[in-house]
């Protein structure tokens, strides 16, 4: 593996599906790939912390610590923890999901993988969505627009802070020229100062310049360590999408994605999973290498804590 911050096509990740198929022709090849990413500097025993460049293998995917003699599965503590399916099937699922420009559905994944159960495909897809958000990721910086949108019913509507039966999604978008840079999105319980301030603190680095409208829930942001630029939409003489074009552009794209890929059929309890997928794709929209997306998702799947189907069904989210 090369520098993890600058992975190289054809060395760190496959460039084409043909290359993918050649690289990962067996589960043993998948085990080797996970090991190279998980233990870049040698096998690190999770029990005693001992590091060795040449660990002993006691079985398929089982590494033996030479110091404390404890065995560790290559998949333990990862997204693949205790999986009963071949790793090669998981790898193919990840390649398929990241190669779909606008997203993948559970039905599509079931058909491609030949899974007998729709529920299995649905669970897998949600597990992969959980891996798309990296805890401790860099916060947004510079100039950042913040607003909310309401999701539910037939689509997404920006503003209208009283929309019944709709989930509230807070959006933050970096200002990069005329368009948005990186984004962050999360379901919030309401549009109170407590909820909106928490969203800002979790997603925007202190010292940034935050631009909002005049909603009272944003009052006090300056006291949190930000420069706060407020524009009252009604007094500006311009519509909201002109005053804060970037977050409105993101909300519009979310609307099209929501209806085009999922036909709006998303339960509110699972909405954060879909927002994580949308954010993952949006923030990497300029990447021309689909293999690089596969590599990044693999990195995060290895770092991701194990999650059960029951946790998925109940809507446990990394954000909560």
mmCIF file of C-alpha atoms in Angstrom:
data_model
loop_
_atom_site.group_PDB
_atom_site.id
_atom_site.type_symbol
_atom_site.label_atom_id
_atom_site.label_comp_id
_atom_site.label_asym_id
_atom_site.label_seq_id
_atom_site.Cartn_x
_atom_site.Cartn_y
_atom_site.Cartn_z
ATOM 1 C CA UNK A 1 0.000 0.000 0.000
ATOM 2 C CA UNK A 2 1.159 3.496 -0.864
ATOM 3 C CA UNK A 3 0.461 6.642 1.173
ATOM 4 C CA UNK A 4 -3.133 6.141 2.441
ATOM 5 C CA UNK A 5 -3.807 9.836 1.939
ATOM 6 C CA UNK A 6 -2.954 9.552 -1.755
ATOM 7 C CA UNK A 7 -3.894 6.056 -2.955
ATOM 8 C CA UNK A 8 -2.700 5.093 -6.419
ATOM 9 C CA UNK A 9 -4.900 3.517 -9.079
ATOM 10 C CA UNK A 10 -3.758 0.053 -10.049
ATOM 11 C CA UNK A 11 -1.712 -0.269 -6.858
ATOM 12 C CA UNK A 12 -4.049 0.557 -3.978
ATOM 13 C CA UNK A 13 -7.350 0.050 -5.766
ATOM 14 C CA UNK A 14 -8.549 -1.518 -9.030
ATOM 15 C CA UNK A 15 -9.149 0.786 -11.976
ATOM 16 C CA UNK A 16 -11.788 -1.270 -13.780
ATOM 17 C CA UNK A 17 -14.229 -4.057 -13.046
ATOM 18 C CA UNK A 18 -11.995 -6.461 -14.964
ATOM 19 C CA UNK A 19 -9.111 -5.540 -12.673
ATOM 20 C CA UNK A 20 -11.412 -5.816 -9.652
ATOM 21 C CA UNK A 21 -12.403 -9.326 -10.718
ATOM 22 C CA UNK A 22 -8.755 -10.316 -11.139
ATOM 23 C CA UNK A 23 -7.654 -8.846 -7.798
ATOM 24 C CA UNK A 24 -10.428 -10.397 -5.721
ATOM 25 C CA UNK A 25 -10.886 -13.813 -7.274
ATOM 26 C CA UNK A 26 -11.051 -15.530 -3.868
ATOM 27 C CA UNK A 27 -11.796 -14.840 -0.218
ATOM 28 C CA UNK A 28 -8.102 -15.231 0.570
ATOM 29 C CA UNK A 29 -7.353 -12.312 -1.753
ATOM 30 C CA UNK A 30 -10.028 -10.263 0.027
ATOM 31 C CA UNK A 31 -8.510 -11.138 3.417
ATOM 32 C CA UNK A 32 -5.090 -9.971 2.228
ATOM 33 C CA UNK A 33 -6.553 -6.684 0.977
ATOM 34 C CA UNK A 34 -8.354 -5.975 4.258
ATOM 35 C CA UNK A 35 -5.188 -6.790 6.207
ATOM 36 C CA UNK A 36 -3.113 -4.367 4.127
ATOM 37 C CA UNK A 37 -5.555 -1.541 4.811
ATOM 38 C CA UNK A 38 -6.341 -2.403 8.432
ATOM 39 C CA UNK A 39 -2.756 -3.027 9.521
ATOM 40 C CA UNK A 40 -0.646 -0.835 7.247
ATOM 41 C CA UNK A 41 2.306 -0.932 9.650
ATOM 42 C CA UNK A 42 1.971 -4.581 10.576
ATOM 43 C CA UNK A 43 -0.534 -6.653 12.538
ATOM 44 C CA UNK A 44 -1.574 -4.856 15.722
ATOM 45 C CA UNK A 45 -3.041 -7.145 18.366
ATOM 46 C CA UNK A 46 -6.251 -5.567 19.736
ATOM 47 C CA UNK A 47 -5.647 -7.374 23.033
ATOM 48 C CA UNK A 48 -2.068 -6.439 23.977
ATOM 49 C CA UNK A 49 -1.167 -3.866 21.320
ATOM 50 C CA UNK A 50 1.872 -5.780 20.066
ATOM 51 C CA UNK A 51 2.815 -5.016 16.454
ATOM 52 C CA UNK A 52 4.489 -7.434 14.083
ATOM 53 C CA UNK A 53 5.039 -7.264 10.336
ATOM 54 C CA UNK A 54 4.786 -11.035 9.937
ATOM 55 C CA UNK A 55 1.894 -12.382 12.035
ATOM 56 C CA UNK A 56 1.120 -16.083 12.204
ATOM 57 C CA UNK A 57 -1.991 -17.291 10.404
ATOM 58 C CA UNK A 58 -3.862 -20.064 12.223
ATOM 59 C CA UNK A 59 -6.768 -20.331 9.835
ATOM 60 C CA UNK A 60 -8.570 -18.409 7.124
ATOM 61 C CA UNK A 61 -8.577 -14.818 8.305
ATOM 62 C CA UNK A 62 -7.305 -15.669 11.820
ATOM 63 C CA UNK A 63 -4.147 -13.917 13.004
ATOM 64 C CA UNK A 64 -2.194 -15.144 16.036
ATOM 65 C CA UNK A 65 -0.424 -12.642 18.263
ATOM 66 C CA UNK A 66 3.082 -13.938 18.932
ATOM 67 C CA UNK A 67 3.177 -12.158 22.284
ATOM 68 C CA UNK A 68 -0.133 -12.911 24.030
ATOM 69 C CA UNK A 69 -1.166 -15.817 21.745
ATOM 70 C CA UNK A 70 -4.641 -14.420 21.210
ATOM 71 C CA UNK A 71 -6.307 -15.065 17.856
ATOM 72 C CA UNK A 72 -7.941 -12.181 16.009
ATOM 73 C CA UNK A 73 -10.244 -12.447 13.016
ATOM 74 C CA UNK A 74 -9.464 -10.078 10.167
ATOM 75 C CA UNK A 75 -13.131 -9.025 10.179
ATOM 76 C CA UNK A 76 -13.577 -8.568 13.931
ATOM 77 C CA UNK A 77 -14.649 -5.080 14.896
ATOM 78 C CA UNK A 78 -15.394 -4.135 11.276
ATOM 79 C CA UNK A 79 -18.475 -3.879 9.104
ATOM 80 C CA UNK A 80 -17.894 -7.520 8.092
ATOM 81 C CA UNK A 81 -17.906 -8.788 11.699
ATOM 82 C CA UNK A 82 -19.212 -12.377 11.886
ATOM 83 C CA UNK A 83 -20.489 -12.312 8.311
ATOM 84 C CA UNK A 84 -21.676 -15.653 6.953
ATOM 85 C CA UNK A 85 -21.389 -14.568 3.347
ATOM 86 C CA UNK A 86 -18.121 -14.750 1.385
ATOM 87 C CA UNK A 87 -16.029 -11.594 1.602
ATOM 88 C CA UNK A 88 -15.881 -11.600 -2.180
ATOM 89 C CA UNK A 89 -19.652 -11.060 -2.223
ATOM 90 C CA UNK A 90 -19.254 -8.108 0.140
ATOM 91 C CA UNK A 91 -16.505 -6.676 -2.062
ATOM 92 C CA UNK A 92 -18.703 -7.001 -5.130
ATOM 93 C CA UNK A 93 -21.545 -5.263 -3.290
ATOM 94 C CA UNK A 94 -19.232 -2.364 -2.435
ATOM 95 C CA UNK A 95 -17.983 -2.113 -6.009
ATOM 96 C CA UNK A 96 -21.552 -2.115 -7.310
ATOM 97 C CA UNK A 97 -22.749 0.530 -4.843
ATOM 98 C CA UNK A 98 -19.840 2.897 -5.502
ATOM 99 C CA UNK A 99 -20.014 2.424 -9.274
ATOM 100 C CA UNK A 100 -23.636 3.600 -9.407
ATOM 101 C CA UNK A 101 -23.364 7.335 -10.029
ATOM 102 C CA UNK A 102 -26.666 8.267 -8.425
ATOM 103 C CA UNK A 103 -27.080 5.473 -5.907
ATOM 104 C CA UNK A 104 -28.277 1.911 -5.595
ATOM 105 C CA UNK A 105 -31.501 0.348 -4.372
ATOM 106 C CA UNK A 106 -31.851 -2.790 -2.275
ATOM 107 C CA UNK A 107 -33.747 -4.457 -5.124
ATOM 108 C CA UNK A 108 -30.943 -3.651 -7.546
ATOM 109 C CA UNK A 109 -28.342 -5.007 -5.129
ATOM 110 C CA UNK A 110 -30.369 -8.178 -4.621
ATOM 111 C CA UNK A 111 -30.537 -8.785 -8.364
ATOM 112 C CA UNK A 112 -26.855 -8.125 -9.003
ATOM 113 C CA UNK A 113 -25.632 -10.302 -6.133
ATOM 114 C CA UNK A 114 -28.234 -13.003 -6.687
ATOM 115 C CA UNK A 115 -29.327 -12.829 -3.061
ATOM 116 C CA UNK A 116 -32.340 -14.945 -2.206
ATOM 117 C CA UNK A 117 -33.674 -12.439 0.295
ATOM 118 C CA UNK A 118 -34.587 -8.794 -0.258
ATOM 119 C CA UNK A 119 -34.131 -8.239 3.476
ATOM 120 C CA UNK A 120 -30.492 -9.315 3.224
ATOM 121 C CA UNK A 121 -29.849 -6.810 0.426
ATOM 122 C CA UNK A 122 -31.685 -4.095 2.378
ATOM 123 C CA UNK A 123 -29.617 -4.771 5.505
ATOM 124 C CA UNK A 124 -26.335 -4.863 3.591
ATOM 125 C CA UNK A 125 -27.083 -1.593 1.842
ATOM 126 C CA UNK A 126 -27.863 0.121 5.137
ATOM 127 C CA UNK A 127 -24.677 -1.241 6.677
ATOM 128 C CA UNK A 128 -22.712 0.208 3.785
ATOM 129 C CA UNK A 129 -24.496 3.523 4.219
ATOM 130 C CA UNK A 130 -23.450 3.570 7.865
ATOM 131 C CA UNK A 131 -19.859 3.116 6.733
ATOM 132 C CA UNK A 132 -20.163 6.129 4.452
ATOM 133 C CA UNK A 133 -19.925 8.503 7.397
ATOM 134 C CA UNK A 134 -16.548 8.635 9.093
ATOM 135 C CA UNK A 135 -16.715 9.593 12.748
ATOM 136 C CA UNK A 136 -14.146 12.233 13.590
ATOM 137 C CA UNK A 137 -14.094 13.472 9.985
ATOM 138 C CA UNK A 138 -12.855 16.970 9.235
ATOM 139 C CA UNK A 139 -15.385 19.708 9.888
ATOM 140 C CA UNK A 140 -16.426 22.273 7.303
ATOM 141 C CA UNK A 141 -14.305 25.414 7.185
ATOM 142 C CA UNK A 142 -14.218 28.890 5.651
ATOM 143 C CA UNK A 143 -17.541 30.380 4.577
ATOM 144 C CA UNK A 144 -20.462 28.030 5.242
ATOM 145 C CA UNK A 145 -24.164 28.385 4.457
ATOM 146 C CA UNK A 146 -26.548 26.716 6.917
ATOM 147 C CA UNK A 147 -30.266 26.125 6.456
ATOM 148 C CA UNK A 148 -32.901 23.446 6.929
ATOM 149 C CA UNK A 149 -35.135 21.521 4.575
ATOM 150 C CA UNK A 150 -38.245 19.443 5.211
ATOM 151 C CA UNK A 151 -38.288 15.904 3.907
ATOM 152 C CA UNK A 152 -41.392 13.777 3.580
ATOM 153 C CA UNK A 153 -44.611 13.355 1.649
ATOM 154 C CA UNK A 154 -44.046 13.832 -2.069
ATOM 155 C CA UNK A 155 -40.625 15.398 -1.831
ATOM 156 C CA UNK A 156 -38.344 17.942 -0.222
ATOM 157 C CA UNK A 157 -39.371 21.475 0.602
ATOM 158 C CA UNK A 158 -37.004 24.171 1.772
ATOM 159 C CA UNK A 159 -38.214 26.437 4.540
ATOM 160 C CA UNK A 160 -41.817 26.395 5.779
ATOM 161 C CA UNK A 161 -40.789 25.904 9.417
ATOM 162 C CA UNK A 162 -43.998 24.247 10.476
ATOM 163 C CA UNK A 163 -44.414 21.477 7.949
ATOM 164 C CA UNK A 164 -46.311 18.696 9.667
ATOM 165 C CA UNK A 165 -45.444 15.091 9.016
ATOM 166 C CA UNK A 166 -42.058 15.964 7.555
ATOM 167 C CA UNK A 167 -38.594 15.228 8.887
ATOM 168 C CA UNK A 168 -36.333 18.223 9.394
ATOM 169 C CA UNK A 169 -32.896 18.003 7.796
ATOM 170 C CA UNK A 170 -30.211 20.557 8.612
ATOM 171 C CA UNK A 171 -27.780 21.292 5.775
ATOM 172 C CA UNK A 172 -24.391 22.986 5.849
ATOM 173 C CA UNK A 173 -22.523 23.748 2.622
ATOM 174 C CA UNK A 174 -19.097 25.277 2.169
ATOM 175 C CA UNK A 175 -18.902 28.258 -0.180
ATOM 176 C CA UNK A 176 -16.607 27.383 -3.079
ATOM 177 C CA UNK A 177 -16.900 30.007 -5.780
ATOM 178 C CA UNK A 178 -20.447 30.061 -7.079
ATOM 179 C CA UNK A 179 -21.148 26.518 -6.015
ATOM 180 C CA UNK A 180 -21.032 24.367 -2.899
ATOM 181 C CA UNK A 181 -17.920 22.641 -1.627
ATOM 182 C CA UNK A 182 -18.244 19.890 0.950
ATOM 183 C CA UNK A 183 -21.574 19.413 2.686
ATOM 184 C CA UNK A 184 -22.950 17.971 5.897
ATOM 185 C CA UNK A 185 -26.536 16.864 6.515
ATOM 186 C CA UNK A 186 -28.365 15.460 9.504
ATOM 187 C CA UNK A 187 -31.886 14.937 10.766
ATOM 188 C CA UNK A 188 -32.679 17.328 13.625
ATOM 189 C CA UNK A 189 -35.634 16.995 16.013
ATOM 190 C CA UNK A 190 -36.754 20.605 15.596
ATOM 191 C CA UNK A 191 -35.564 24.052 14.538
ATOM 192 C CA UNK A 192 -34.840 25.315 18.023
ATOM 193 C CA UNK A 193 -31.565 27.004 18.929
ATOM 194 C CA UNK A 194 -30.532 23.907 20.891
ATOM 195 C CA UNK A 195 -30.889 21.612 17.861
ATOM 196 C CA UNK A 196 -29.447 23.972 15.256
ATOM 197 C CA UNK A 197 -26.529 25.039 17.445
ATOM 198 C CA UNK A 198 -25.672 21.383 18.086
ATOM 199 C CA UNK A 199 -25.707 20.680 14.345
ATOM 200 C CA UNK A 200 -23.371 23.602 13.691
ATOM 201 C CA UNK A 201 -20.970 22.619 16.482
ATOM 202 C CA UNK A 202 -20.830 19.022 15.235
ATOM 203 C CA UNK A 203 -20.208 19.899 11.605
ATOM 204 C CA UNK A 204 -18.537 23.305 11.271
ATOM 205 C CA UNK A 205 -15.098 24.189 12.630
ATOM 206 C CA UNK A 206 -14.978 27.125 15.012
ATOM 207 C CA UNK A 207 -13.679 30.267 13.397
ATOM 208 C CA UNK A 208 -15.712 29.680 10.239
ATOM 209 C CA UNK A 209 -18.042 32.316 8.809
ATOM 210 C CA UNK A 210 -21.601 31.001 9.001
ATOM 211 C CA UNK A 211 -24.307 32.477 6.799
ATOM 212 C CA UNK A 212 -27.948 31.973 7.739
ATOM 213 C CA UNK A 213 -31.286 33.656 7.324
ATOM 214 C CA UNK A 214 -32.918 35.503 10.181
ATOM 215 C CA UNK A 215 -34.562 32.508 11.854
ATOM 216 C CA UNK A 216 -34.418 32.858 15.645
ATOM 217 C CA UNK A 217 -32.977 29.368 16.051
ATOM 218 C CA UNK A 218 -29.669 30.676 14.690
ATOM 219 C CA UNK A 219 -29.351 33.488 17.193
ATOM 220 C CA UNK A 220 -26.346 33.130 19.464
ATOM 221 C CA UNK A 221 -24.135 31.320 16.944
ATOM 222 C CA UNK A 222 -21.504 34.062 17.161
ATOM 223 C CA UNK A 223 -21.116 33.338 20.873
ATOM 224 C CA UNK A 224 -20.140 29.756 20.002
ATOM 225 C CA UNK A 225 -16.958 30.865 18.262
ATOM 226 C CA UNK A 226 -18.125 31.709 14.745
ATOM 227 C CA UNK A 227 -18.531 34.794 12.601
ATOM 228 C CA UNK A 228 -22.268 34.938 11.945
ATOM 229 C CA UNK A 229 -23.634 36.695 8.861
ATOM 230 C CA UNK A 230 -27.423 37.045 8.973
ATOM 231 C CA UNK A 231 -29.588 37.944 5.984
ATOM 232 C CA UNK A 232 -33.280 38.516 6.556
ATOM 233 C CA UNK A 233 -34.882 37.024 3.461
ATOM 234 C CA UNK A 234 -37.998 39.210 3.539
ATOM 235 C CA UNK A 235 -35.920 42.389 3.839
ATOM 236 C CA UNK A 236 -33.319 41.422 1.248
ATOM 237 C CA UNK A 237 -35.568 41.815 -1.766
ATOM 238 C CA UNK A 238 -34.342 38.476 -3.097
ATOM 239 C CA UNK A 239 -35.768 34.953 -2.858
ATOM 240 C CA UNK A 240 -34.096 32.498 -0.482
ATOM 241 C CA UNK A 241 -32.451 30.504 -3.276
ATOM 242 C CA UNK A 242 -30.651 33.676 -4.399
ATOM 243 C CA UNK A 243 -29.568 34.733 -0.915
ATOM 244 C CA UNK A 244 -28.217 31.273 -0.029
ATOM 245 C CA UNK A 245 -27.905 29.442 -3.343
ATOM 246 C CA UNK A 246 -25.614 26.629 -2.234
ATOM 247 C CA UNK A 247 -27.763 25.004 0.447
ATOM 248 C CA UNK A 248 -30.804 25.429 -1.774
ATOM 249 C CA UNK A 249 -28.945 23.754 -4.622
ATOM 250 C CA UNK A 250 -28.087 20.857 -2.323
ATOM 251 C CA UNK A 251 -31.707 20.602 -1.157
ATOM 252 C CA UNK A 252 -32.888 20.536 -4.773
ATOM 253 C CA UNK A 253 -30.442 17.762 -5.652
ATOM 254 C CA UNK A 254 -31.532 15.829 -2.560
ATOM 255 C CA UNK A 255 -35.124 16.142 -3.741
ATOM 256 C CA UNK A 256 -34.308 14.725 -7.177
ATOM 257 C CA UNK A 257 -32.173 11.934 -5.706
ATOM 258 C CA UNK A 258 -34.804 11.050 -3.108
ATOM 259 C CA UNK A 259 -37.569 10.740 -5.686
ATOM 260 C CA UNK A 260 -35.502 9.345 -8.556
ATOM 261 C CA UNK A 261 -33.712 6.513 -6.756
ATOM 262 C CA UNK A 262 -35.987 5.751 -3.837
ATOM 263 C CA UNK A 263 -39.343 7.188 -5.012
ATOM 264 C CA UNK A 264 -39.607 8.954 -1.667
ATOM 265 C CA UNK A 265 -40.153 5.624 0.100
ATOM 266 C CA UNK A 266 -37.853 6.175 3.070
ATOM 267 C CA UNK A 267 -38.904 5.704 6.665
ATOM 268 C CA UNK A 268 -37.973 8.691 8.852
ATOM 269 C CA UNK A 269 -36.101 6.435 11.294
ATOM 270 C CA UNK A 270 -33.700 5.453 8.493
ATOM 271 C CA UNK A 271 -33.345 8.884 6.895
ATOM 272 C CA UNK A 272 -29.892 9.595 8.352
ATOM 273 C CA UNK A 273 -28.531 6.514 6.549
ATOM 274 C CA UNK A 274 -29.677 7.902 3.205
ATOM 275 C CA UNK A 275 -28.338 11.360 4.014
ATOM 276 C CA UNK A 276 -24.955 9.784 4.740
ATOM 277 C CA UNK A 277 -24.987 8.117 1.320
ATOM 278 C CA UNK A 278 -25.993 11.347 -0.403
ATOM 279 C CA UNK A 279 -23.232 13.247 1.418
ATOM 280 C CA UNK A 280 -20.624 10.575 0.612
ATOM 281 C CA UNK A 281 -21.469 10.755 -3.084
ATOM 282 C CA UNK A 282 -21.820 14.534 -3.236
ATOM 283 C CA UNK A 283 -18.497 15.225 -1.540
ATOM 284 C CA UNK A 284 -16.772 12.911 -4.026
ATOM 285 C CA UNK A 285 -18.734 13.989 -7.082
ATOM 286 C CA UNK A 286 -15.649 15.257 -8.922
ATOM 287 C CA UNK A 287 -13.777 11.969 -8.586
ATOM 288 C CA UNK A 288 -13.336 10.325 -11.967
ATOM 289 C CA UNK A 289 -12.028 7.086 -10.463
ATOM 290 C CA UNK A 290 -14.830 4.814 -9.287
ATOM 291 C CA UNK A 291 -12.168 2.506 -7.887
ATOM 292 C CA UNK A 292 -11.107 5.284 -5.529
ATOM 293 C CA UNK A 293 -14.650 5.472 -4.133
ATOM 294 C CA UNK A 294 -14.502 1.719 -3.555
ATOM 295 C CA UNK A 295 -11.189 2.164 -1.728
ATOM 296 C CA UNK A 296 -12.526 4.968 0.492
ATOM 297 C CA UNK A 297 -15.629 2.977 1.365
ATOM 298 C CA UNK A 298 -13.444 -0.043 2.151
ATOM 299 C CA UNK A 299 -11.307 2.071 4.492
ATOM 300 C CA UNK A 300 -14.378 3.274 6.334
ATOM 301 C CA UNK A 301 -15.998 -0.183 6.424
ATOM 302 C CA UNK A 302 -12.883 -1.482 8.171
ATOM 303 C CA UNK A 303 -13.017 1.374 10.690
ATOM 304 C CA UNK A 304 -16.797 1.094 11.147
ATOM 305 C CA UNK A 305 -18.111 -0.544 14.308
ATOM 306 C CA UNK A 306 -20.137 -3.738 13.790
ATOM 307 C CA UNK A 307 -23.893 -3.261 13.571
ATOM 308 C CA UNK A 308 -26.667 -5.862 13.704
ATOM 309 C CA UNK A 309 -29.774 -6.016 11.535
ATOM 310 C CA UNK A 310 -31.855 -5.208 14.611
ATOM 311 C CA UNK A 311 -29.875 -2.005 15.153
ATOM 312 C CA UNK A 312 -30.458 -1.098 11.514
ATOM 313 C CA UNK A 313 -34.198 -1.762 11.784
ATOM 314 C CA UNK A 314 -34.409 0.403 14.903
ATOM 315 C CA UNK A 315 -32.555 3.210 13.163
ATOM 316 C CA UNK A 316 -29.402 3.402 15.275
ATOM 317 C CA UNK A 317 -27.259 6.075 13.649
ATOM 318 C CA UNK A 318 -23.618 7.162 14.075
ATOM 319 C CA UNK A 319 -25.005 10.667 14.522
ATOM 320 C CA UNK A 320 -26.914 9.746 17.678
#
